[in-house]
PDB file of C-alpha atoms in Angstrom:
ATOM      1  CA  UNK E   2      -8.795 -13.176  20.889  1.00  0.00           C
ATOM      2  CA  UNK E   3      -6.867 -13.028  17.625  1.00  0.00           C
ATOM      3  CA  UNK E   4      -3.383 -14.559  17.987  1.00  0.00           C
ATOM      4  CA  UNK E   5      -2.729 -16.100  14.559  1.00  0.00           C
ATOM      5  CA  UNK E   6      -3.002 -13.848  11.515  1.00  0.00           C
ATOM      6  CA  UNK E   7      -2.840 -14.963   7.896  1.00  0.00           C
ATOM      7  CA  UNK E   8      -2.088 -12.600   5.026  1.00  0.00           C
ATOM      8  CA  UNK E   9      -2.781 -13.255   1.350  1.00  0.00           C
ATOM      9  CA  UNK E  10      -0.400 -11.308  -0.861  1.00  0.00           C
ATOM     10  CA  UNK E  11       3.307 -10.678  -0.247  1.00  0.00           C
ATOM     11  CA  UNK E  12       3.447  -7.290  -1.941  1.00  0.00           C
ATOM     12  CA  UNK E  13       4.060  -3.970  -0.255  1.00  0.00           C
ATOM     13  CA  UNK E  14       0.768  -3.916   1.657  1.00  0.00           C
ATOM     14  CA  UNK E  15       0.807  -7.570   2.696  1.00  0.00           C
ATOM     15  CA  UNK E  16       4.424  -7.329   3.837  1.00  0.00           C
ATOM     16  CA  UNK E  17       3.686  -4.217   5.858  1.00  0.00           C
ATOM     17  CA  UNK E  18       0.708  -5.848   7.578  1.00  0.00           C
ATOM     18  CA  UNK E  19       2.848  -8.915   8.303  1.00  0.00           C
ATOM     19  CA  UNK E  20       5.583  -6.759   9.799  1.00  0.00           C
ATOM     20  CA  UNK E  21       3.387  -4.827  12.236  1.00  0.00           C
ATOM     21  CA  UNK E  22       1.558  -8.022  13.209  1.00  0.00           C
ATOM     22  CA  UNK E  23       4.759  -9.923  13.968  1.00  0.00           C
ATOM     23  CA  UNK E  24       6.232  -7.004  15.935  1.00  0.00           C
ATOM     24  CA  UNK E  25       2.996  -6.877  17.956  1.00  0.00           C
ATOM     25  CA  UNK E  26       3.576 -10.496  19.019  1.00  0.00           C
ATOM     26  CA  UNK E  27       1.156 -12.247  16.675  1.00  0.00           C
ATOM     27  CA  UNK E  28       1.903 -15.452  14.806  1.00  0.00           C
ATOM     28  CA  UNK E  29       1.910 -14.602  11.078  1.00  0.00           C
ATOM     29  CA  UNK E  30       1.415 -16.736   7.968  1.00  0.00           C
ATOM     30  CA  UNK E  31       1.894 -15.190   4.512  1.00  0.00           C
ATOM     31  CA  UNK E  32       0.752 -16.820   1.287  1.00  0.00           C
ATOM     32  CA  UNK E  33       1.479 -15.760  -2.281  1.00  0.00           C
ATOM     33  CA  UNK E  34       1.389 -17.608  -5.601  1.00  0.00           C
ATOM     34  CA  UNK E  35       5.008 -16.541  -6.192  1.00  0.00           C
ATOM     35  CA  UNK E  36       7.636 -18.192  -3.948  1.00  0.00           C
ATOM     36  CA  UNK E  37      10.240 -15.634  -5.008  1.00  0.00           C
ATOM     37  CA  UNK E  38       7.940 -12.817  -3.879  1.00  0.00           C
ATOM     38  CA  UNK E  39       7.532 -14.499  -0.488  1.00  0.00           C
ATOM     39  CA  UNK E  40      11.318 -14.583  -0.015  1.00  0.00           C
ATOM     40  CA  UNK E  41      11.533 -10.952  -1.117  1.00  0.00           C
ATOM     41  CA  UNK E  42       8.806 -10.040   1.381  1.00  0.00           C
ATOM     42  CA  UNK E  43      10.612 -11.581   4.350  1.00  0.00           C
ATOM     43  CA  UNK E  44      13.904  -9.991   3.295  1.00  0.00           C
ATOM     44  CA  UNK E  45      12.175  -6.618   3.033  1.00  0.00           C
ATOM     45  CA  UNK E  46      10.644  -7.011   6.488  1.00  0.00           C
ATOM     46  CA  UNK E  47      14.069  -7.849   7.931  1.00  0.00           C
ATOM     47  CA  UNK E  48      15.562  -4.747   6.293  1.00  0.00           C
ATOM     48  CA  UNK E  49      12.786  -2.552   7.681  1.00  0.00           C
ATOM     49  CA  UNK E  50      13.311  -3.961  11.157  1.00  0.00           C
ATOM     50  CA  UNK E  51      17.023  -3.186  10.876  1.00  0.00           C
ATOM     51  CA  UNK E  52      16.072   0.435  10.205  1.00  0.00           C
ATOM     52  CA  UNK E  53      13.969   0.423  13.370  1.00  0.00           C
ATOM     53  CA  UNK E  54      16.922  -0.966  15.317  1.00  0.00           C
ATOM     54  CA  UNK E  55      19.144   1.832  13.948  1.00  0.00           C
ATOM     55  CA  UNK E  56      16.564   4.370  15.152  1.00  0.00           C
ATOM     56  CA  UNK E  57      16.414   2.813  18.608  1.00  0.00           C
ATOM     57  CA  UNK E  58      12.791   1.727  18.199  1.00  0.00           C
ATOM     58  CA  UNK E  59      13.533  -1.991  18.303  1.00  0.00           C
ATOM     59  CA  UNK E  60      16.204  -4.310  19.708  1.00  0.00           C
ATOM     60  CA  UNK E  61      18.018  -7.041  17.795  1.00  0.00           C
ATOM     61  CA  UNK E  62      16.325  -9.660  19.979  1.00  0.00           C
ATOM     62  CA  UNK E  63      12.895  -8.192  19.193  1.00  0.00           C
ATOM     63  CA  UNK E  64      13.715  -8.313  15.479  1.00  0.00           C
ATOM     64  CA  UNK E  65      14.740 -11.965  15.691  1.00  0.00           C
ATOM     65  CA  UNK E  66      11.589 -12.815  17.648  1.00  0.00           C
ATOM     66  CA  UNK E  67       9.364 -11.034  15.115  1.00  0.00           C
ATOM     67  CA  UNK E  68      10.952 -12.821  12.143  1.00  0.00           C
ATOM     68  CA  UNK E  69      10.626 -16.161  13.942  1.00  0.00           C
ATOM     69  CA  UNK E  70       6.855 -15.583  14.125  1.00  0.00           C
ATOM     70  CA  UNK E  71       6.538 -15.382  10.314  1.00  0.00           C
ATOM     71  CA  UNK E  72       5.874 -18.445   8.155  1.00  0.00           C
ATOM     72  CA  UNK E  73       5.324 -18.443   4.380  1.00  0.00           C
ATOM     73  CA  UNK E  74       3.777 -20.769   1.807  1.00  0.00           C
ATOM     74  CA  UNK E  75       2.380 -20.784  -1.705  1.00  0.00           C
ATOM     75  CA  UNK E  76      -0.419 -23.036  -0.398  1.00  0.00           C
ATOM     76  CA  UNK E  77      -3.549 -21.599   1.229  1.00  0.00           C
ATOM     77  CA  UNK E  78      -3.616 -24.536   3.635  1.00  0.00           C
ATOM     78  CA  UNK E  79      -1.121 -22.562   5.749  1.00  0.00           C
ATOM     79  CA  UNK E  80      -4.187 -20.719   7.085  1.00  0.00           C
ATOM     80  CA  UNK E  81      -5.962 -23.760   8.524  1.00  0.00           C
ATOM     81  CA  UNK E  82      -5.367 -22.619  12.131  1.00  0.00           C
ATOM     82  CA  UNK E  83      -5.486 -18.840  11.574  1.00  0.00           C
ATOM     83  CA  UNK E  84      -7.877 -16.778  13.700  1.00  0.00           C
ATOM     84  CA  UNK E  85      -7.965 -14.069  11.023  1.00  0.00           C
ATOM     85  CA  UNK E  86      -6.942 -13.978   7.366  1.00  0.00           C
ATOM     86  CA  UNK E  87      -6.416 -10.599   5.700  1.00  0.00           C
ATOM     87  CA  UNK E  88      -6.674 -10.518   1.905  1.00  0.00           C
ATOM     88  CA  UNK E  89      -4.172  -7.977   0.556  1.00  0.00           C
ATOM     89  CA  UNK E  90      -4.106  -8.833  -3.145  1.00  0.00           C
ATOM     90  CA  UNK E  91      -4.374  -6.474  -6.120  1.00  0.00           C
ATOM     91  CA  UNK E  92      -7.276  -4.000  -6.210  1.00  0.00           C
ATOM     92  CA  UNK E  93      -9.449  -6.040  -8.569  1.00  0.00           C
ATOM     93  CA  UNK E  94     -12.854  -7.317  -7.492  1.00  0.00           C
ATOM     94  CA  UNK E  95     -12.648 -10.337  -9.802  1.00  0.00           C
ATOM     95  CA  UNK E  96      -9.247 -11.344  -8.440  1.00  0.00           C
ATOM     96  CA  UNK E  97     -10.351 -10.869  -4.843  1.00  0.00           C
ATOM     97  CA  UNK E  98     -13.502 -12.955  -5.369  1.00  0.00           C
ATOM     98  CA  UNK E  99     -11.483 -15.836  -6.825  1.00  0.00           C
ATOM     99  CA  UNK E 100      -9.031 -15.714  -3.921  1.00  0.00           C
ATOM    100  CA  UNK E 101     -11.796 -15.634  -1.314  1.00  0.00           C
ATOM    101  CA  UNK E 102     -13.588 -18.614  -2.845  1.00  0.00           C
ATOM    102  CA  UNK E 103     -10.341 -20.602  -2.852  1.00  0.00           C
ATOM    103  CA  UNK E 104      -9.553 -19.516   0.720  1.00  0.00           C
ATOM    104  CA  UNK E 105     -12.760 -20.648   2.436  1.00  0.00           C
ATOM    105  CA  UNK E 106     -12.103 -24.441   2.320  1.00  0.00           C
ATOM    106  CA  UNK E 107      -8.787 -23.858   4.080  1.00  0.00           C
ATOM    107  CA  UNK E 108     -10.215 -22.066   7.123  1.00  0.00           C
ATOM    108  CA  UNK E 109     -11.544 -23.154  10.482  1.00  0.00           C
ATOM    109  CA  UNK E 110     -15.279 -22.418  10.947  1.00  0.00           C
ATOM    110  CA  UNK E 111     -14.506 -19.668  13.483  1.00  0.00           C
ATOM    111  CA  UNK E 112     -11.917 -17.771  11.404  1.00  0.00           C
ATOM    112  CA  UNK E 113     -12.576 -14.150  10.492  1.00  0.00           C
ATOM    113  CA  UNK E 114     -11.828 -12.879   6.983  1.00  0.00           C
ATOM    114  CA  UNK E 115     -10.788  -9.266   6.374  1.00  0.00           C
ATOM    115  CA  UNK E 116     -10.041  -7.523   3.117  1.00  0.00           C
ATOM    116  CA  UNK E 117      -7.567  -4.682   2.700  1.00  0.00           C
ATOM    117  CA  UNK E 118      -9.508  -3.291  -0.264  1.00  0.00           C
ATOM    118  CA  UNK E 119      -9.274   0.470  -0.592  1.00  0.00           C
ATOM    119  CA  UNK E 120     -12.536   0.926  -2.489  1.00  0.00           C
ATOM    120  CA  UNK E 121     -14.564  -2.231  -3.255  1.00  0.00           C
ATOM    121  CA  UNK E 122     -17.865  -3.083  -1.543  1.00  0.00           C
ATOM    122  CA  UNK E 123     -17.350  -5.181   1.578  1.00  0.00           C
ATOM    123  CA  UNK E 124     -20.871  -6.572   1.245  1.00  0.00           C
ATOM    124  CA  UNK E 125     -20.216  -7.827  -2.298  1.00  0.00           C
ATOM    125  CA  UNK E 126     -16.884  -9.411  -1.393  1.00  0.00           C
ATOM    126  CA  UNK E 127     -18.431 -11.056   1.678  1.00  0.00           C
ATOM    127  CA  UNK E 128     -20.942 -12.773  -0.598  1.00  0.00           C
ATOM    128  CA  UNK E 129     -18.028 -14.743  -2.129  1.00  0.00           C
ATOM    129  CA  UNK E 130     -17.480 -16.507   1.202  1.00  0.00           C
ATOM    130  CA  UNK E 131     -19.420 -18.884   3.442  1.00  0.00           C
ATOM    131  CA  UNK E 132     -19.297 -16.443   6.375  1.00  0.00           C
ATOM    132  CA  UNK E 133     -20.471 -12.905   5.530  1.00  0.00           C
ATOM    133  CA  UNK E 134     -21.122 -12.331   9.240  1.00  0.00           C
ATOM    134  CA  UNK E 135     -17.383 -12.897   9.882  1.00  0.00           C
ATOM    135  CA  UNK E 136     -16.219 -10.735   6.969  1.00  0.00           C
ATOM    136  CA  UNK E 137     -15.007  -7.135   7.353  1.00  0.00           C
ATOM    137  CA  UNK E 138     -12.957  -4.420   5.672  1.00  0.00           C
ATOM    138  CA  UNK E 139      -9.625  -3.546   7.284  1.00  0.00           C
ATOM    139  CA  UNK E 140      -8.028  -0.907   5.069  1.00  0.00           C
ATOM    140  CA  UNK E 141      -4.431  -0.191   6.088  1.00  0.00           C
ATOM    141  CA  UNK E 142      -2.616   2.856   4.738  1.00  0.00           C
ATOM    142  CA  UNK E 143       0.656   2.673   2.816  1.00  0.00           C
ATOM    143  CA  UNK E 144       3.368   2.279   4.093  1.00  0.00           C
ATOM    144  CA  UNK E 145       1.754   0.189   6.824  1.00  0.00           C
ATOM    145  CA  UNK E 146       4.555   0.347   9.441  1.00  0.00           C
ATOM    146  CA  UNK E 147       4.549   4.158   9.267  1.00  0.00           C
ATOM    147  CA  UNK E 148       0.920   5.154   8.742  1.00  0.00           C
ATOM    148  CA  UNK E 149      -1.259   5.315  11.838  1.00  0.00           C
ATOM    149  CA  UNK E 150      -4.723   4.830  10.364  1.00  0.00           C
ATOM    150  CA  UNK E 151      -6.793   1.723   9.661  1.00  0.00           C
ATOM    151  CA  UNK E 152     -10.252   2.182   8.156  1.00  0.00           C
ATOM    152  CA  UNK E 153     -12.671  -0.457   9.483  1.00  0.00           C
ATOM    153  CA  UNK E 154     -15.700  -1.121   7.283  1.00  0.00           C
ATOM    154  CA  UNK E 155     -18.610  -3.410   8.145  1.00  0.00           C
ATOM    155  CA  UNK E 156     -20.561  -5.162   5.426  1.00  0.00           C
ATOM    156  CA  UNK E 157     -24.316  -5.417   5.754  1.00  0.00           C
ATOM    157  CA  UNK E 158     -23.985  -8.844   7.426  1.00  0.00           C
ATOM    158  CA  UNK E 159     -20.881  -8.261   9.598  1.00  0.00           C
ATOM    159  CA  UNK E 160     -21.716  -9.210  13.184  1.00  0.00           C
ATOM    160  CA  UNK E 161     -20.707  -7.252  16.267  1.00  0.00           C
ATOM    161  CA  UNK E 162     -18.262  -9.866  17.585  1.00  0.00           C
ATOM    162  CA  UNK E 163     -16.258  -9.611  14.359  1.00  0.00           C
ATOM    163  CA  UNK E 164     -16.329  -5.820  14.462  1.00  0.00           C
ATOM    164  CA  UNK E 165     -15.179  -5.670  18.093  1.00  0.00           C
ATOM    165  CA  UNK E 166     -12.411  -8.232  17.473  1.00  0.00           C
ATOM    166  CA  UNK E 167     -11.014  -6.175  14.600  1.00  0.00           C
ATOM    167  CA  UNK E 168     -11.228  -2.939  16.595  1.00  0.00           C
ATOM    168  CA  UNK E 169      -9.260  -4.582  19.423  1.00  0.00           C
ATOM    169  CA  UNK E 170      -6.679  -5.936  16.978  1.00  0.00           C
ATOM    170  CA  UNK E 171      -6.219  -2.499  15.430  1.00  0.00           C
ATOM    171  CA  UNK E 172      -5.335  -1.090  18.861  1.00  0.00           C
ATOM    172  CA  UNK E 173      -2.960  -3.988  19.526  1.00  0.00           C
ATOM    173  CA  UNK E 174      -1.154  -3.216  16.272  1.00  0.00           C
ATOM    174  CA  UNK E 175      -0.607   0.335  17.505  1.00  0.00           C
ATOM    175  CA  UNK E 176      -2.987   1.832  14.955  1.00  0.00           C
ATOM    176  CA  UNK E 177      -5.956   4.185  15.177  1.00  0.00           C
ATOM    177  CA  UNK E 178      -9.294   3.074  13.740  1.00  0.00           C
ATOM    178  CA  UNK E 179     -11.632   5.202  11.632  1.00  0.00           C
ATOM    179  CA  UNK E 180     -15.034   3.565  11.213  1.00  0.00           C
ATOM    180  CA  UNK E 181     -16.419   3.960   7.682  1.00  0.00           C
ATOM    181  CA  UNK E 182     -19.693   2.932   6.074  1.00  0.00           C
ATOM    182  CA  UNK E 183     -19.685   0.543   3.127  1.00  0.00           C
ATOM    183  CA  UNK E 184     -19.813   3.145   0.347  1.00  0.00           C
ATOM    184  CA  UNK E 185     -17.452   3.222  -2.651  1.00  0.00           C
ATOM    185  CA  UNK E 186     -13.872   4.112  -1.601  1.00  0.00           C
ATOM    186  CA  UNK E 187     -14.906   4.633   2.063  1.00  0.00           C
ATOM    187  CA  UNK E 188     -13.478   7.824   3.657  1.00  0.00           C
ATOM    188  CA  UNK E 189      -9.812   8.339   2.769  1.00  0.00           C
ATOM    189  CA  UNK E 190      -9.937   7.454  -0.915  1.00  0.00           C
ATOM    190  CA  UNK E 191     -13.362   9.051  -1.419  1.00  0.00           C
ATOM    191  CA  UNK E 192     -11.600  12.342  -0.631  1.00  0.00           C
ATOM    192  CA  UNK E 193      -8.004  11.673  -1.735  1.00  0.00           C
ATOM    193  CA  UNK E 194      -8.429  10.066  -5.163  1.00  0.00           C
ATOM    194  CA  UNK E 195     -10.687  12.751  -6.675  1.00  0.00           C
ATOM    195  CA  UNK E 196      -7.994  15.273  -5.676  1.00  0.00           C
ATOM    196  CA  UNK E 197      -5.345  13.195  -7.458  1.00  0.00           C
ATOM    197  CA  UNK E 198      -7.657  12.769 -10.462  1.00  0.00           C
ATOM    198  CA  UNK E 199      -8.196  16.544 -10.592  1.00  0.00           C
ATOM    199  CA  UNK E 200      -4.419  17.065 -10.483  1.00  0.00           C
ATOM    200  CA  UNK E 201      -4.111  14.762 -13.511  1.00  0.00           C
ATOM    201  CA  UNK E 202      -6.837  16.774 -15.277  1.00  0.00           C
ATOM    202  CA  UNK E 203      -4.884  19.936 -14.454  1.00  0.00           C
ATOM    203  CA  UNK E 204      -1.863  18.408 -16.186  1.00  0.00           C
ATOM    204  CA  UNK E 205      -3.987  17.057 -19.074  1.00  0.00           C
ATOM    205  CA  UNK E 206      -5.513  20.475 -19.742  1.00  0.00           C
ATOM    206  CA  UNK E 207      -2.125  22.216 -19.665  1.00  0.00           C
ATOM    207  CA  UNK E 208      -2.819  24.354 -16.609  1.00  0.00           C
ATOM    208  CA  UNK E 209       0.579  23.400 -15.203  1.00  0.00           C
ATOM    209  CA  UNK E 210       3.385  20.894 -15.607  1.00  0.00           C
ATOM    210  CA  UNK E 211       4.098  17.970 -13.274  1.00  0.00           C
ATOM    211  CA  UNK E 212       6.637  19.854 -11.187  1.00  0.00           C
ATOM    212  CA  UNK E 213       4.522  23.019 -10.996  1.00  0.00           C
ATOM    213  CA  UNK E 214       1.417  21.114  -9.860  1.00  0.00           C
ATOM    214  CA  UNK E 215       3.270  19.196  -7.172  1.00  0.00           C
ATOM    215  CA  UNK E 216       5.182  22.259  -5.964  1.00  0.00           C
ATOM    216  CA  UNK E 217       1.955  24.282  -5.819  1.00  0.00           C
ATOM    217  CA  UNK E 218       0.239  21.710  -3.598  1.00  0.00           C
ATOM    218  CA  UNK E 219       3.262  21.085  -1.381  1.00  0.00           C
ATOM    219  CA  UNK E 220       3.964  24.758  -0.737  1.00  0.00           C
ATOM    220  CA  UNK E 221       0.469  26.176  -1.234  1.00  0.00           C
ATOM    221  CA  UNK E 222      -1.504  23.567   0.708  1.00  0.00           C
ATOM    222  CA  UNK E 223       1.323  22.243   2.927  1.00  0.00           C
ATOM    223  CA  UNK E 224       0.972  18.702   1.570  1.00  0.00           C
ATOM    224  CA  UNK E 225       4.045  16.533   2.326  1.00  0.00           C
ATOM    225  CA  UNK E 226       3.901  15.064  -1.189  1.00  0.00           C
ATOM    226  CA  UNK E 227       2.468  16.501  -4.397  1.00  0.00           C
ATOM    227  CA  UNK E 228      -0.606  14.745  -5.862  1.00  0.00           C
ATOM    228  CA  UNK E 229       1.182  13.441  -8.961  1.00  0.00           C
ATOM    229  CA  UNK E 230       4.129  12.205  -6.917  1.00  0.00           C
ATOM    230  CA  UNK E 231       1.603  10.553  -4.605  1.00  0.00           C
ATOM    231  CA  UNK E 232      -0.180   8.935  -7.560  1.00  0.00           C
ATOM    232  CA  UNK E 233       3.140   7.418  -8.641  1.00  0.00           C
ATOM    233  CA  UNK E 234       3.707   6.172  -5.093  1.00  0.00           C
ATOM    234  CA  UNK E 235       0.253   4.568  -4.860  1.00  0.00           C
ATOM    235  CA  UNK E 236       0.416   3.161  -8.407  1.00  0.00           C
ATOM    236  CA  UNK E 237      -1.564   4.631 -11.297  1.00  0.00           C
ATOM    237  CA  UNK E 238      -3.323   1.314 -11.865  1.00  0.00           C
ATOM    238  CA  UNK E 239      -4.611   1.397  -8.284  1.00  0.00           C
ATOM    239  CA  UNK E 240      -5.623   5.050  -8.638  1.00  0.00           C
ATOM    240  CA  UNK E 241      -7.529   4.249 -11.826  1.00  0.00           C
ATOM    241  CA  UNK E 242      -9.256   1.238 -10.246  1.00  0.00           C
ATOM    242  CA  UNK E 243     -10.470   3.352  -7.330  1.00  0.00           C
ATOM    243  CA  UNK E 244     -11.719   6.119  -9.618  1.00  0.00           C
ATOM    244  CA  UNK E 245     -13.587   3.538 -11.689  1.00  0.00           C
ATOM    245  CA  UNK E 246     -15.218   2.163  -8.533  1.00  0.00           C
ATOM    246  CA  UNK E 247     -16.284   5.695  -7.571  1.00  0.00           C
ATOM    247  CA  UNK E 248     -17.527   6.533 -11.065  1.00  0.00           C
ATOM    248  CA  UNK E 249     -19.508   3.326 -11.477  1.00  0.00           C
ATOM    249  CA  UNK E 250     -20.675   3.063  -7.865  1.00  0.00           C
ATOM    250  CA  UNK E 251     -21.888   6.632  -7.431  1.00  0.00           C
ATOM    251  CA  UNK E 252     -22.904   7.353 -11.055  1.00  0.00           C
ATOM    252  CA  UNK E 253     -21.597  10.912 -10.827  1.00  0.00           C
ATOM    253  CA  UNK E 254     -19.584  12.488 -13.662  1.00  0.00           C
ATOM    254  CA  UNK E 255     -17.326  14.297 -11.195  1.00  0.00           C
ATOM    255  CA  UNK E 256     -15.608  10.950 -10.578  1.00  0.00           C
ATOM    256  CA  UNK E 257     -14.826  10.273 -14.260  1.00  0.00           C
ATOM    257  CA  UNK E 258     -11.192   9.112 -14.490  1.00  0.00           C
ATOM    258  CA  UNK E 259      -8.990  11.526 -16.396  1.00  0.00           C
ATOM    259  CA  UNK E 260      -8.176  10.193 -19.906  1.00  0.00           C
ATOM    260  CA  UNK E 261      -4.491  10.905 -19.273  1.00  0.00           C
ATOM    261  CA  UNK E 262      -4.493   8.558 -16.275  1.00  0.00           C
ATOM    262  CA  UNK E 263      -6.147   5.896 -18.427  1.00  0.00           C
ATOM    263  CA  UNK E 264      -3.517   6.402 -21.146  1.00  0.00           C
ATOM    264  CA  UNK E 265      -0.624   6.077 -18.687  1.00  0.00           C
ATOM    265  CA  UNK E 266      -2.033   2.834 -17.299  1.00  0.00           C
ATOM    266  CA  UNK E 267      -2.530   1.474 -20.820  1.00  0.00           C
ATOM    267  CA  UNK E 268       1.109   2.340 -21.552  1.00  0.00           C
ATOM    268  CA  UNK E 269       2.245   0.474 -18.445  1.00  0.00           C
ATOM    269  CA  UNK E 270       3.496   3.685 -16.842  1.00  0.00           C
ATOM    270  CA  UNK E 271       2.245   2.809 -13.385  1.00  0.00           C
ATOM    271  CA  UNK E 272       4.589   4.890 -11.223  1.00  0.00           C
ATOM    272  CA  UNK E 273       7.445   4.050  -8.892  1.00  0.00           C
ATOM    273  CA  UNK E 274       6.963   0.283  -8.992  1.00  0.00           C
ATOM    274  CA  UNK E 275       7.817   0.137 -12.706  1.00  0.00           C
ATOM    275  CA  UNK E 276      10.225   3.091 -12.806  1.00  0.00           C
ATOM    276  CA  UNK E 277       7.980   5.477 -14.755  1.00  0.00           C
ATOM    277  CA  UNK E 278       4.757   7.379 -14.217  1.00  0.00           C
ATOM    278  CA  UNK E 279       4.424  11.134 -13.924  1.00  0.00           C
ATOM    279  CA  UNK E 280       8.103  10.957 -13.000  1.00  0.00           C
ATOM    280  CA  UNK E 281      10.983   8.973 -14.503  1.00  0.00           C
ATOM    281  CA  UNK E 282      12.748   7.011 -11.739  1.00  0.00           C
ATOM    282  CA  UNK E 283      15.588   5.589 -13.844  1.00  0.00           C
ATOM    283  CA  UNK E 284      18.184   8.099 -12.655  1.00  0.00           C
ATOM    284  CA  UNK E 285      19.529   9.110  -9.248  1.00  0.00           C
ATOM    285  CA  UNK E 286      16.645  11.557  -8.739  1.00  0.00           C
ATOM    286  CA  UNK E 287      13.089  11.426 -10.135  1.00  0.00           C
ATOM    287  CA  UNK E 288      12.495  13.662 -13.191  1.00  0.00           C
ATOM    288  CA  UNK E 289       9.075  14.914 -14.383  1.00  0.00           C
ATOM    289  CA  UNK E 290       8.002  13.272 -17.631  1.00  0.00           C
ATOM    290  CA  UNK E 291       5.799  16.211 -18.736  1.00  0.00           C
TER     291      UNK E 291
END
């Protein structure tokens, strides 16, 4: 049974995974190369738990107990007694491979490795480790504490014990599993990102402005968030990475990233996290930039 969970990456995804794991009673270790980011992660988790207390979903004692279960370090050796380590770093195959190679010497022989990749081949990433049979995809949705779904993806070598352990953990975390095959972008992003990419093409070709496109999809298709607003929320760099994985992995022109998305990423306009994307977030309310 998985009782000790390690998480690589103290960003939004890693912090969210840490939060739900600690609340579920698991011992949590978070590692990041940036000590300041680790402190920010724990502070953010505490703030989120305070919100849950205010909503009556958590008690103050439960918050304190959850935070007490979280340890942090810039050193991967913090994972030497982890039952499972979840890689939640940036959506770059090269970066993930380097992290996984550095991780392996710090693990017990029985530890499972999961990746939170939203698009990259599980089989290829598993080949960077010494245990492809104990390697699996565990794709959480953002924001993790709110979103119910976890996509579980087996690589070609993933054994059944690993698969069953991750399924059981997903239930323990209060999530629902969707089992996906190891194809580029899996299920959610195979469907979602081409829609976002098409919305960017719609803007690029002048069919409608940012506000018109988002309003049309919110009111015309009953989406809670417009596709361009959603792209800003996800991060345009992440959206572009996923589209590139689809385009290269499936060799189909329908997945070609829109040149406007490429241009925004090149400009550093990555969305909410930097204050500008399809919307400008510098003021009290977001304003469309086109």
